[in-house]
C-alpha positions in Angstrom: 0.0 0.1 0.0 1.2 3.5 -0.9 0.1 7.0 0.0 0.6 10.1 -1.9 0.6 13.0 0.4 1.1 16.8 0.7 3.5 18.1 3.1 3.9 21.8 4.4 6.2 24.6 4.4 8.8 24.4 7.4 6.9 26.9 9.8 3.7 25.0 9.3 5.3 21.7 9.8 7.0 22.8 13.0 3.8 24.1 14.3 1.7 21.0 13.4 4.3 18.8 14.7 4.4 20.6 18.1 0.7 20.1 18.3 1.0 16.5 17.4 3.7 16.1 20.3 1.7 18.1 22.8 -1.5 15.9 22.1 0.9 12.8 22.9 1.9 14.2 26.2 -1.6 15.3 27.1 -3.1 12.0 26.1 -0.4 9.5 26.4 -1.2 8.2 23.0 2.0 8.3 21.1 1.0 6.4 17.8 1.9 9.5 15.5 5.1 10.1 17.2 6.3 6.6 17.5 5.3 5.8 14.0 7.2 8.9 12.6 4.1 10.0 10.9 4.7 13.6 9.8 1.8 16.3 9.4 0.4 15.9 6.0 -2.7 15.6 3.8 -3.1 12.3 2.0 -4.5 12.8 -1.6 -4.1 9.2 -2.9 -3.9 5.6 -1.8 -2.5 3.1 -4.3 -1.9 -0.8 -4.3 0.5 -2.4 -6.5 3.3 -5.1 -6.1 5.5 -3.1 -8.5 7.2 -0.2 -6.6 9.1 0.9 -9.8 5.6 1.3 -11.5 4.2 3.4 -8.7 7.4 5.5 -8.4 7.3 6.2 -12.3 3.6 7.1 -12.1 4.3 9.3 -9.2 7.3 11.1 -10.7 5.2 11.8 -13.8 2.1 13.2 -12.2 3.8 15.5 -9.8 5.5 17.3 -12.7 4.1 20.7 -12.9 2.1 20.7 -9.5 2.4 24.1 -7.7 2.7 25.0 -4.1 -0.5 26.6 -2.5 -2.1 27.6 0.5 -5.2 26.2 2.2 -7.4 27.3 5.2 -8.0 25.1 8.2 -11.8 25.5 9.1 -12.0 23.5 12.3 -11.5 20.2 14.1 -13.0 16.9 13.0 -13.4 13.3 14.1 -13.2 10.0 12.3 -15.1 7.2 14.0 -14.1 7.2 17.8 -10.3 7.1 17.4 -9.1 9.9 15.2 -8.8 13.7 15.6 -7.9 15.8 12.6 -7.8 19.4 11.6 -10.2 20.0 8.7 -8.8 22.0 5.7 -11.5 23.7 3.4 -11.7 21.7 0.1 -10.8 24.5 -2.3 -9.8 24.4 -5.9 -6.1 24.0 -5.3 -6.7 20.7 -3.1 -9.3 19.5 -5.5 -6.9 19.9 -8.6 -4.2 18.0 -6.9 -6.6 15.3 -5.8 -7.9 14.8 -9.3 -4.5 14.9 -11.0 -3.1 12.2 -8.6 -6.1 9.9 -8.8 -6.3 10.0 -12.6 -2.6 9.2 -12.9 -3.2 6.2 -10.6 -6.3 5.1 -12.3 -6.7 1.3 -11.9 -4.1 1.0 -9.0 -6.4 2.5 -6.3 -6.6 0.6 -3.0 -9.6 -1.3 -2.4 -12.2 0.9 -0.5 -10.0 3.8 -0.9 -11.3 6.9 1.0 -9.0 9.2 -1.0 -10.5 9.5 -4.4 -12.4 12.6 -5.6 -16.0 12.6 -4.0 -15.1 10.0 -1.6 -12.5 11.9 0.1 -12.4 14.2 3.3 -9.2 16.2 3.2 -7.8 16.0 6.8 -4.4 16.6 8.7 -4.4 13.9 11.5 -3.3 15.0 14.8 -3.9 11.7 16.6 -5.0 8.3 15.8 -6.0 5.2 17.7 -7.4 7.3 20.5 -9.8 6.0 23.2 -13.0 8.0 23.7 -11.5 9.9 26.6 -8.4 10.7 24.8 -10.2 11.9 21.8 -12.2 14.4 24.1 -8.9 15.6 25.7 -7.4 16.1 22.2 -10.4 18.2 21.0 -10.3 20.3 24.3 -6.3 20.8 23.8 -7.0 22.1 20.2 -9.6 24.4 21.3 -7.6 26.0 23.9 -4.2 25.9 22.2 -5.4 27.0 18.7 -4.1 25.9 15.3 -3.0 27.8 12.2 -5.8 29.2 10.0 -3.9 29.3 6.8 -1.1 26.7 5.9 1.2 26.4 3.1 1.8 23.4 1.0 5.2 23.1 -0.6 6.0 19.3 -1.2 4.3 16.1 -2.3 5.5 12.6 -1.2 5.1 9.0 -1.8 5.2 6.8 1.3 4.6 3.1 2.3 2.2 2.3 5.1 2.4 0.3 8.1 5.1 1.4 9.0 5.0 4.7 7.4 8.2 5.2 5.3 8.9 7.8 2.8 10.0 6.6 -0.4 10.1 9.9 -2.4 9.3 13.7 -2.0 9.4 16.5 -4.5 9.3 20.3 -4.1 6.1 21.9 -5.6 6.8 24.8 -8.1 
């Protein structure tokens, strides 16, 4: 399984990493930290036994993609175990999602939640939380705040379980 994800400018990355670390301290849930999962927005999930093919498609599809800014609208929850920051799905995010998913047509992971019209853009702050940890995380985010606008300047390809970066490219 491979993820195609957007990464943030250095200042944003530092701020979001600090938020993730503080959540780990407050809740005792260190999944994101121990898994070395950086702040990101996943825009595609593909499955292929051929890593070279995936790399080749990735390298072609990211050519010409640009940096951009997005707005974070609020805090969101998936099921009972994930807390995330919710970006606005603007034209910039939609274009990247469509470009990536068209490039990997036929290789989407089964039941992928990262294809256009079946995707909620999100920046996970913590995963595998108990109900109590989820409430603690939301309380922390409400009090500590989070950036309103963030810059995206890289796109990367990573393997999952464990999360391992394979390639990352600077956006124009």
